């Protein structure tokens, strides 16, 4: 099973600033990695797939990068609606499909 | 745009079973697979298994193997997850989610159901 580790667990950022979230895989997943955003009480929403492709309707301030075992989600110019929990997910080698434990982006 | 609508919250006793539905509206049921995820209160996402509705083929996470059965009814565009031998640690929100496409190494999820809260308590 591929273990996905996200850091930090909590990230405090001021509105308008940049947030950088990390996701590390226990073995290479090439670029078969997705990022999701989850607001309290809501289902996750797909942001990025194939490590760097934005999903339909996702603003350009969300950028995914990385390959192999190290991945980054960058959110530029944080807006109020961006304060949420973010999960990464690998789909390179499964079953099982695996998710990271999440990073909560909170208002500083 | 496919939308997924799940059945309502359930309260079950330990040892019993639950069957949750996930109805797809719009799109073609044969163009994607559907996975189910479990999210315990305040926790992350755990993959339960997936089904390819057009083929009826299902794969399960080892942790749930033997306790979960995924099925799909192509005539109604509805997927189902049945979980048996319920335990208190099954208390969670269960989500269904569809893949963007039905291709090798494309098992990420572009649409999610709203979630079904399962509470297991004596």
XYZ file of N, CA and C in Angstrom:
690
model
N 0.843 -1.195 0.000
C 0.000 0.000 0.000
C 0.879 1.246 0.000
N 0.543 2.203 -0.866
C 1.285 3.465 -0.920
C 0.737 4.399 0.159
N 1.622 4.855 1.021
C 1.230 5.773 2.099
C 1.493 7.201 1.644
N 0.480 8.041 1.799
C 0.577 9.445 1.430
C 0.660 10.276 2.708
N 1.679 11.113 2.799
C 1.890 11.937 3.993
C 1.826 13.405 3.608
N 0.949 14.145 4.282
C 0.805 15.563 3.998
C 1.399 16.398 5.118
N 1.975 17.520 4.739
C 2.511 18.448 5.732
C 2.330 19.885 5.244
N 2.182 20.831 6.195
C 1.948 20.565 7.613
C 0.523 20.084 7.840
N 0.210 19.723 9.044
C -1.155 19.312 9.367
C -2.070 20.532 9.345
N -1.567 21.638 9.888
C -2.298 22.905 9.894
C -1.377 24.001 9.391
N -1.925 24.869 8.551
C -1.170 25.972 7.972
C -1.959 27.255 8.216
N -1.342 28.190 8.911
C -1.992 29.473 9.202
C -1.474 30.519 8.219
N -2.401 31.084 7.467
C -2.032 32.019 6.408
C -2.981 33.213 6.439
N -2.453 34.380 6.143
C -3.290 35.586 6.067
C -3.952 35.662 4.700
N -5.167 36.204 4.639
C -5.815 36.393 3.334
C -4.919 37.200 2.413
N -4.870 36.784 1.146
C -4.030 37.456 0.165
C -2.623 36.891 0.068
N -2.224 36.111 1.070
C -0.902 35.515 1.049
C -0.921 34.203 0.258
N 0.259 33.582 0.157
C 0.393 32.311 -0.564
C 0.496 31.161 0.428
N -0.157 30.058 0.093
C -0.067 28.838 0.894
C 0.611 27.753 0.066
N 1.536 27.049 0.716
C 2.240 25.950 0.046
C 2.034 24.678 0.851
N 1.385 23.703 0.246
C 1.047 22.442 0.893
C 1.862 21.329 0.257
N 2.322 20.388 1.068
C 3.158 19.300 0.578
C 2.486 17.947 0.735
N 2.805 17.057 -0.168
C 2.296 15.688 -0.150
C 3.442 14.781 -0.593
N 3.754 13.788 0.220
C 4.841 12.864 -0.077
C 4.307 11.443 -0.149
N 4.696 10.738 -1.203
C 4.292 9.342 -1.380
C 5.413 8.413 -0.920
N 5.042 7.267 -0.364
C 6.030 6.314 0.150
C 6.801 5.614 -0.971
N 6.274 5.676 -2.190
C 6.984 5.221 -3.379
C 6.475 6.022 -4.553
N 7.180 5.953 -5.656
C 6.815 6.792 -6.792
C 5.387 6.523 -7.279
N 4.658 7.619 -7.522
C 3.334 7.529 -8.135
C 3.336 8.244 -9.483
N 4.532 8.452 -10.024
C 4.765 9.244 -11.244
C 4.011 10.565 -11.122
N 3.030 10.826 -11.987
C 2.226 12.047 -11.836
C 0.759 11.717 -11.595
N 0.498 10.498 -11.118
C -0.885 10.076 -10.876
C -1.337 10.495 -9.487
N -1.503 11.797 -9.346
C -1.835 12.395 -8.067
C -2.880 13.480 -8.254
N -3.843 13.501 -7.327
C -4.913 14.496 -7.340
C -4.940 15.245 -6.019
N -5.481 16.458 -6.086
C -5.701 17.281 -4.887
C -7.197 17.612 -4.795
N -7.709 17.600 -3.569
C -9.094 17.934 -3.311
C -9.172 18.976 -2.200
N -10.236 19.757 -2.256
C -10.558 20.718 -1.201
C -11.841 20.266 -0.528
N -11.875 20.346 0.802
C -13.101 19.993 1.506
C -13.454 21.092 2.504
N -14.627 21.650 2.318
C -15.173 22.621 3.255
C -15.936 21.860 4.347
N -16.069 22.459 5.528
C -16.778 21.773 6.619
C -18.181 21.347 6.201
N -18.498 20.096 6.462
C -19.830 19.586 6.177
C -20.119 19.323 4.717
N -19.110 19.443 3.868
C -19.321 19.240 2.438
C -18.460 18.100 1.920
N -18.820 17.629 0.727
C -18.014 16.613 0.062
C -16.745 17.248 -0.499
N -15.711 16.470 -0.683
C -14.506 16.997 -1.329
C -14.799 17.470 -2.744
N -13.966 18.393 -3.195
C -14.065 18.928 -4.559
C -12.714 18.743 -5.233
N -12.730 18.219 -6.453
C -11.495 18.012 -7.197
C -10.904 19.345 -7.624
N -9.621 19.548 -7.304
C -8.911 20.755 -7.718
C -7.938 20.469 -8.856
N -7.114 19.459 -8.655
C -5.984 19.161 -9.536
C -5.937 17.656 -9.775
N -5.642 17.238 -10.997
C -5.360 15.838 -11.273
C -4.126 15.743 -12.162
N -3.602 14.541 -12.273
C -2.348 14.330 -13.008
C -1.268 15.300 -12.516
N -1.284 15.552 -11.238
C -0.306 16.361 -10.496
C -0.380 17.859 -10.779
N -0.786 18.249 -11.996
C -0.689 19.677 -12.322
C -1.826 20.189 -13.206
N -2.797 19.372 -13.541
C -3.902 19.801 -14.398
C -5.063 20.282 -13.533
N -5.447 21.531 -13.730
C -6.593 22.035 -12.969
C -7.887 21.428 -13.487
N -8.758 21.063 -12.568
C -10.062 20.543 -12.941
C -10.934 21.676 -13.489
N -12.013 21.311 -14.128
C -12.922 22.284 -14.721
C -13.412 23.282 -13.680
N -13.280 24.574 -14.005
C -13.801 25.611 -13.126
C -12.918 26.002 -11.970
N -11.756 25.395 -11.860
C -10.854 25.721 -10.748
C -10.025 26.949 -11.110
N -9.990 27.954 -10.212
C -9.260 29.188 -10.522
C -7.760 28.966 -10.689
N -7.167 29.855 -11.429
C -5.739 29.741 -11.747
C -4.841 29.950 -10.539
N -5.395 30.439 -9.431
C -4.545 30.615 -8.238
C -4.157 29.280 -7.605
N -4.809 28.198 -8.033
C -4.445 26.867 -7.556
C -3.471 26.236 -8.557
N -2.285 25.880 -8.061
C -1.272 25.291 -8.923
C -0.720 24.024 -8.288
N -0.694 22.957 -9.069
C -0.103 21.718 -8.593
C 1.207 21.454 -9.309
N 2.163 20.874 -8.582
C 3.442 20.548 -9.189
C 4.013 19.302 -8.537
N 5.062 18.762 -9.161
C 5.751 17.611 -8.604
C 5.594 16.360 -9.441
N 6.395 15.365 -9.097
C 6.326 14.055 -9.729
C 7.102 13.070 -8.868
N 6.874 11.805 -9.103
C 7.574 10.787 -8.316
C 6.986 10.662 -6.919
N 7.688 11.192 -5.934
C 7.216 11.080 -4.557
C 6.911 12.412 -3.883
N 7.272 13.508 -4.502
C 7.103 14.824 -3.857
C 6.192 15.728 -4.682
N 5.163 16.231 -4.018
C 4.161 17.046 -4.697
C 3.846 18.283 -3.871
N 3.435 19.334 -4.573
C 3.100 20.598 -3.917
C 1.825 21.163 -4.512
N 0.976 21.673 -3.627
C -0.176 22.469 -4.048
C 0.074 23.886 -3.542
N 0.067 24.828 -4.463
C 0.268 26.224 -4.116
C -1.015 26.994 -4.369
N -1.414 27.751 -3.374
C -2.595 28.613 -3.519
C -2.099 30.048 -3.392
N -2.202 30.790 -4.480
C -1.708 32.166 -4.494
C -2.846 33.126 -4.198
N -2.555 34.139 -3.392
C -3.576 35.139 -3.093
C -4.805 34.518 -2.439
N -4.599 33.926 -1.275
C -5.681 33.210 -0.585
C -6.917 34.076 -0.414
N -8.064 33.501 -0.784
C -9.341 34.167 -0.593
C -10.110 33.459 0.516
N -11.140 34.127 1.022
C -11.861 33.606 2.186
C -12.385 32.187 1.946
N -12.805 31.902 0.724
C -13.368 30.585 0.431
C -12.306 29.489 0.317
N -11.034 29.867 0.391
C -9.957 28.880 0.261
C -9.565 28.271 1.604
N -10.079 28.827 2.689
C -9.753 28.266 4.002
C -10.581 27.000 4.177
N -9.879 25.882 4.193
C -10.525 24.569 4.111
C -9.472 23.504 4.394
N -9.875 22.252 4.255
C -8.938 21.136 4.367
C -8.634 20.621 2.963
N -7.369 20.281 2.735
C -6.930 19.815 1.430
C -6.338 18.416 1.563
N -6.747 17.552 0.642
C -6.264 16.165 0.622
C -5.577 15.868 -0.706
N -4.512 15.075 -0.651
C -3.946 14.521 -1.882
C -4.358 13.052 -1.984
N -4.334 12.523 -3.181
C -4.731 11.127 -3.426
C -3.892 10.567 -4.560
N -3.356 9.370 -4.377
C -2.614 8.712 -5.453
C -3.507 7.675 -6.138
N -3.342 7.572 -7.430
C -4.083 6.567 -8.198
C -3.145 5.836 -9.155
N -1.886 5.748 -8.759
C -0.913 5.075 -9.625
C -0.886 3.575 -9.400
N -0.921 3.176 -8.132
C -0.749 1.771 -7.780
C -1.829 1.424 -6.749
N -2.759 0.610 -7.171
C -3.880 0.258 -6.280
C -4.485 -1.059 -6.739
N -5.305 -1.781 -5.959
C -5.846 -1.275 -4.684
C -4.826 -1.346 -3.561
N -4.977 -0.488 -2.552
C -6.055 0.481 -2.448
C -5.665 1.848 -3.004
N -6.638 2.611 -3.447
C -6.425 4.034 -3.649
C -6.198 4.640 -2.271
N -5.254 5.579 -2.186
C -4.933 6.107 -0.866
C -4.881 7.629 -0.865
N -5.289 8.194 0.263
C -5.329 9.626 0.474
C -4.332 10.014 1.561
N -3.882 11.262 1.481
C -3.116 11.817 2.581
C -4.046 12.173 3.728
N -3.455 12.477 4.870
C -4.242 12.772 6.056
C -4.864 14.157 6.072
N -4.452 15.004 5.134
C -5.048 16.331 5.018
C -4.216 17.439 5.627
N -4.362 18.617 5.047
C -3.789 19.854 5.594
C -4.923 20.854 5.750
N -5.057 21.379 6.952
C -6.070 22.401 7.188
C -5.434 23.766 7.006
N -5.990 24.555 6.100
C -5.523 25.921 5.890
C -6.455 26.845 6.657
N -5.907 27.507 7.665
C -6.724 28.363 8.510
C -6.271 29.810 8.424
N -7.180 30.681 8.833
C -6.888 32.110 8.776
C -5.933 32.497 9.909
N -4.880 33.192 9.530
C -3.906 33.662 10.512
C -4.388 34.963 11.155
N -23.370 17.283 -17.138
C -22.670 17.144 -15.859
C -23.407 16.137 -14.990
N -22.710 15.092 -14.613
C -23.315 14.052 -13.787
C -23.420 14.548 -12.344
N -24.561 14.317 -11.739
C -24.729 14.598 -10.317
C -25.027 13.292 -9.596
N -24.469 13.165 -8.407
C -24.658 11.962 -7.606
C -25.473 12.325 -6.372
N -26.549 11.576 -6.154
C -27.420 11.828 -5.009
C -27.480 10.572 -4.152
N -27.066 10.709 -2.902
C -27.015 9.561 -2.002
C -28.260 9.483 -1.128
N -28.499 8.298 -0.601
C -29.612 8.094 0.316
C -29.314 8.739 1.666
N -30.337 8.803 2.497
C -30.248 9.563 3.727
C -29.521 8.860 4.867
N -29.370 9.615 5.946
C -28.641 9.134 7.113
C -29.259 7.861 7.680
N -28.404 7.029 8.278
C -28.819 5.754 8.836
C -28.293 5.616 10.263
N -29.108 4.997 11.102
C -28.682 4.635 12.458
C -28.846 3.124 12.572
N -27.775 2.445 12.888
C -27.797 0.982 12.921
C -27.179 0.470 14.221
N -27.546 -0.737 14.584
C -26.974 -1.370 15.772
C -25.758 -2.198 15.370
N -24.819 -2.346 16.282
C -23.642 -3.185 15.989
C -24.073 -4.580 15.561
N -23.370 -5.086 14.534
C -23.663 -6.410 14.016
C -24.670 -6.425 12.884
N -25.356 -5.323 12.666
C -26.355 -5.272 11.604
C -25.708 -4.848 10.287
N -26.552 -4.618 9.277
C -26.071 -4.255 7.942
C -26.737 -2.967 7.483
N -26.112 -2.327 6.502
C -26.678 -1.117 5.918
C -26.436 -1.158 4.413
N -27.378 -0.586 3.669
C -27.211 -0.483 2.221
C -27.455 0.965 1.835
N -26.458 1.593 1.260
C -26.507 3.002 0.878
C -26.565 3.083 -0.641
N -27.393 3.984 -1.142
C -27.515 4.129 -2.586
C -26.904 5.441 -3.070
N -26.586 5.463 -4.350
C -25.945 6.611 -4.986
C -26.493 6.676 -6.406
N -27.408 7.614 -6.647
C -28.066 7.685 -7.952
C -27.420 8.761 -8.816
N -27.050 8.377 -10.022
C -26.430 9.302 -10.962
C -27.480 9.879 -11.892
N -27.442 11.182 -12.053
C -28.337 11.831 -13.013
C -27.486 12.594 -14.023
N -27.868 12.486 -15.283
C -27.080 13.109 -16.344
C -25.928 12.196 -16.740
N -25.399 12.359 -17.906
C -24.274 11.564 -18.342
C -24.658 10.115 -18.632
N -23.672 9.321 -18.918
C -23.881 7.907 -19.249
C -23.204 7.051 -18.199
N -23.944 6.164 -17.631
C -23.480 5.338 -16.513
C -22.295 4.476 -16.903
N -22.072 4.302 -18.189
C -21.022 3.393 -18.640
C -19.687 4.091 -18.844
N -19.631 5.410 -18.645
C -18.430 6.168 -18.975
C -17.457 6.359 -17.820
N -17.766 5.766 -16.659
C -16.922 6.011 -15.499
C -17.082 4.874 -14.498
N -16.223 4.895 -13.497
C -16.387 3.976 -12.372
C -16.826 4.782 -11.151
N -17.358 4.095 -10.177
C -17.790 4.730 -8.933
C -17.074 4.084 -7.768
N -16.460 4.930 -6.955
C -15.822 4.470 -5.726
C -16.616 4.952 -4.521
N -16.388 4.279 -3.407
C -16.968 4.665 -2.131
C -15.839 4.949 -1.156
N -16.001 6.028 -0.386
C -15.019 6.412 0.624
C -15.696 6.547 1.974
N -14.935 6.271 3.022
C -15.406 6.450 4.394
C -14.618 7.573 5.032
N -15.313 8.444 5.745
C -14.666 9.526 6.473
C -15.223 9.570 7.881
N -14.440 9.079 8.835
C -14.835 9.120 10.232
C -14.810 10.570 10.726
N -15.540 10.879 11.784
C -15.617 12.260 12.276
C -14.243 12.879 12.496
N -14.003 14.007 11.855
C -12.745 14.730 12.015
C -11.530 14.051 11.417
N -11.755 13.016 10.598
C -10.640 12.240 10.055
C -10.520 12.416 8.542
N -9.567 11.691 7.973
C -9.337 11.756 6.541
C -10.228 10.799 5.769
N -9.875 10.634 4.506
C -10.677 9.814 3.595
C -10.048 8.430 3.436
N -10.896 7.430 3.453
C -10.450 6.038 3.328
C -11.234 5.385 2.202
N -10.520 4.825 1.242
C -11.177 4.184 0.099
C -11.729 2.830 0.512
N -12.990 2.604 0.176
C -13.662 1.349 0.520
C -13.595 0.364 -0.647
N -13.857 0.865 -1.847
C -13.859 0.010 -3.019
C -14.445 0.755 -4.195
N -14.441 0.101 -5.358
C -14.991 0.728 -6.547
C -15.683 -0.310 -7.412
N -16.606 0.180 -8.241
C -17.304 -0.674 -9.175
C -17.325 0.000 -10.539
N -17.185 -0.794 -11.577
C -17.389 -0.335 -12.935
C -18.819 -0.721 -13.299
N -19.754 0.218 -13.302
C -21.164 -0.136 -13.495
C -21.451 -0.873 -14.802
N -20.755 -0.495 -15.860
C -21.041 -1.108 -17.153
C -20.652 -2.580 -17.190
N -19.726 -2.984 -16.329
C -19.254 -4.365 -16.323
C -19.663 -5.122 -15.067
N -20.038 -4.381 -14.043
C -20.384 -5.015 -12.775
C -19.177 -5.549 -12.021
N -17.984 -5.107 -12.391
C -16.754 -5.564 -11.740
C -16.432 -4.654 -10.565
N -16.151 -5.267 -9.422
C -15.857 -4.496 -8.210
C -14.501 -4.892 -7.631
N -13.836 -3.913 -7.030
C -12.599 -4.133 -6.287
C -12.797 -3.545 -4.902
N -12.176 -4.195 -3.908
C -12.382 -3.767 -2.533
C -11.051 -3.555 -1.816
N -11.058 -2.605 -0.888
C -9.914 -2.453 0.003
C -9.849 -3.666 0.920
N -8.650 -4.086 1.210
C -8.462 -5.284 2.029
C -9.169 -5.163 3.377
N -9.168 -3.951 3.936
C -9.771 -3.750 5.251
C -11.267 -4.064 5.259
N -11.912 -3.879 4.127
C -13.357 -4.060 4.038
C -13.742 -5.372 3.355
N -12.748 -6.063 2.809
C -13.023 -7.308 2.085
C -13.807 -8.268 2.971
N -14.866 -8.814 2.408
C -15.688 -9.754 3.159
C -16.850 -9.101 3.889
N -16.776 -7.789 4.077
C -17.861 -7.070 4.765
C -18.624 -6.141 3.842
N -18.061 -5.831 2.697
C -18.682 -4.866 1.803
C -18.982 -5.499 0.458
N -20.114 -5.092 -0.120
C -20.479 -5.511 -1.463
C -20.949 -4.284 -2.240
N -20.327 -4.057 -3.383
C -20.725 -2.952 -4.262
C -21.469 -3.529 -5.455
N -22.594 -2.909 -5.758
C -23.377 -3.308 -6.915
C -23.833 -2.062 -7.664
N -24.335 -2.283 -8.873
C -24.846 -1.167 -9.672
C -26.000 -1.645 -10.522
N -27.019 -0.810 -10.627
C -28.192 -1.103 -11.456
C -28.158 -0.149 -12.641
N -27.779 -0.698 -13.789
C -27.648 0.158 -14.973
C -28.991 0.746 -15.406
N -30.067 0.025 -15.151
C -31.378 0.493 -15.608
C -31.823 1.769 -14.899
N -31.364 1.950 -13.667
C -31.755 3.141 -12.904
C -30.574 4.094 -12.677
N -29.377 3.698 -13.092
C -28.198 4.543 -12.876
C -27.870 4.697 -11.404
N -28.039 3.634 -10.653
C -27.831 3.700 -9.204
C -26.785 2.685 -8.769
N -25.846 3.155 -7.955
C -24.854 2.280 -7.350
C -25.206 2.078 -5.876
N -24.808 0.935 -5.361
C -25.121 0.590 -3.973
C -23.876 0.084 -3.242
N -23.826 0.408 -1.968
C -22.809 -0.144 -1.088
C -23.515 -0.802 0.090
N -23.285 -2.086 0.259
C -23.816 -2.793 1.424
C -22.655 -3.156 2.337
N -22.777 -2.775 3.597
C -21.742 -3.039 4.596
C -22.370 -3.841 5.719
N -21.769 -4.975 6.025
C -22.322 -5.875 7.033
C -21.465 -5.884 8.297
N -21.936 -6.609 9.297
C -21.217 -6.754 10.578
C -20.744 -5.393 11.079
N -21.661 -4.454 11.139
C -21.313 -3.081 11.506
C -20.734 -2.990 12.909
N -19.752 -2.109 13.043
C -19.090 -1.863 14.324
C -19.196 -0.376 14.637
N -18.919 -0.039 15.871
C -19.006 1.376 16.256
C -18.020 2.232 15.466
N -16.890 1.643 15.091
C -15.923 2.441 14.336
C -16.272 2.575 12.854
N -17.414 2.046 12.451
C -17.947 2.331 11.116
C -18.743 3.627 11.119
N -18.945 4.221 12.275
C -19.632 5.507 12.345
C -18.826 6.534 11.558
N -19.446 7.042 10.503
C -18.708 7.883 9.560
C -19.674 8.414 8.514
N -19.164 9.324 7.709
C -19.857 9.727 6.485
C -19.280 8.888 5.351
N -20.154 8.288 4.578
C -19.750 7.526 3.412
C -20.091 8.325 2.162
N -19.110 8.458 1.282
C -19.294 9.182 0.032
C -19.183 8.216 -1.152
N -20.019 8.439 -2.166
C -19.748 7.849 -3.467
C -19.137 8.949 -4.327
N -18.327 8.549 -5.289
C -17.686 9.510 -6.174
C -17.406 8.833 -7.504
N -17.497 9.592 -8.583
C -17.253 9.024 -9.906
C -15.932 9.518 -10.457
N -15.350 8.686 -11.292
C -14.141 9.099 -11.977
C -14.500 9.960 -13.186
N -13.523 10.766 -13.617
C -13.742 11.624 -14.775
C -13.946 10.787 -16.038
N -13.239 9.689 -16.123
C -13.286 8.840 -17.305
C -12.977 7.412 -16.885
N -13.228 6.498 -17.788
C -12.976 5.094 -17.512
C -11.725 4.699 -18.277
N -10.592 4.950 -17.661
C -9.302 4.659 -18.284
C -8.336 4.152 -17.229
N -7.303 3.477 -17.709
C -6.250 3.003 -16.817
C -5.557 4.189 -16.166
N -5.322 4.107 -14.875
C -4.644 5.148 -14.105
C -5.335 6.508 -14.253
N -6.635 6.490 -14.099
C -7.413 7.733 -14.118
C -8.448 7.702 -12.994
N -8.082 7.058 -11.889
C -9.042 6.873 -10.795
C -8.990 8.004 -9.793
N -9.259 9.193 -10.266
C -9.486 10.355 -9.408
C -10.941 10.761 -9.619
N -11.464 11.620 -8.750
C -12.918 11.783 -8.662
C -13.358 13.213 -8.915
N -14.116 13.397 -9.993
C -14.523 14.747 -10.360
C -15.893 15.121 -9.824
N -16.679 14.129 -9.408
C -17.994 14.399 -8.831
C -18.214 13.506 -7.626
N -18.741 14.104 -6.574
C -18.980 13.370 -5.337
C -20.450 13.487 -4.945
N -20.964 12.458 -4.323
C -22.263 12.562 -3.694
C -22.162 13.451 -2.459
N -23.307 13.748 -1.885
C -23.329 14.676 -0.751
C -22.935 14.016 0.569
N -22.806 12.690 0.527
C -22.426 11.972 1.734
C -23.624 11.405 2.469
N -23.424 10.267 3.097
C -24.446 9.616 3.927
C -23.845 9.340 5.290
N -24.431 9.901 6.319
C -23.945 9.688 7.682
C -24.479 8.371 8.215
N -23.574 7.506 8.585
C -23.931 6.242 9.214
C -23.518 6.306 10.682
N -24.449 6.073 11.553
C -24.161 6.018 12.985
C -24.420 4.601 13.468
N -23.409 4.000 14.065
C -23.537 2.645 14.590
C -23.467 2.735 16.108
N -24.572 2.411 16.737
C -24.639 2.559 18.191
C -25.678 1.602 18.757
N -25.370 1.066 19.919
C -26.321 0.184 20.582
C -27.359 0.988 21.372
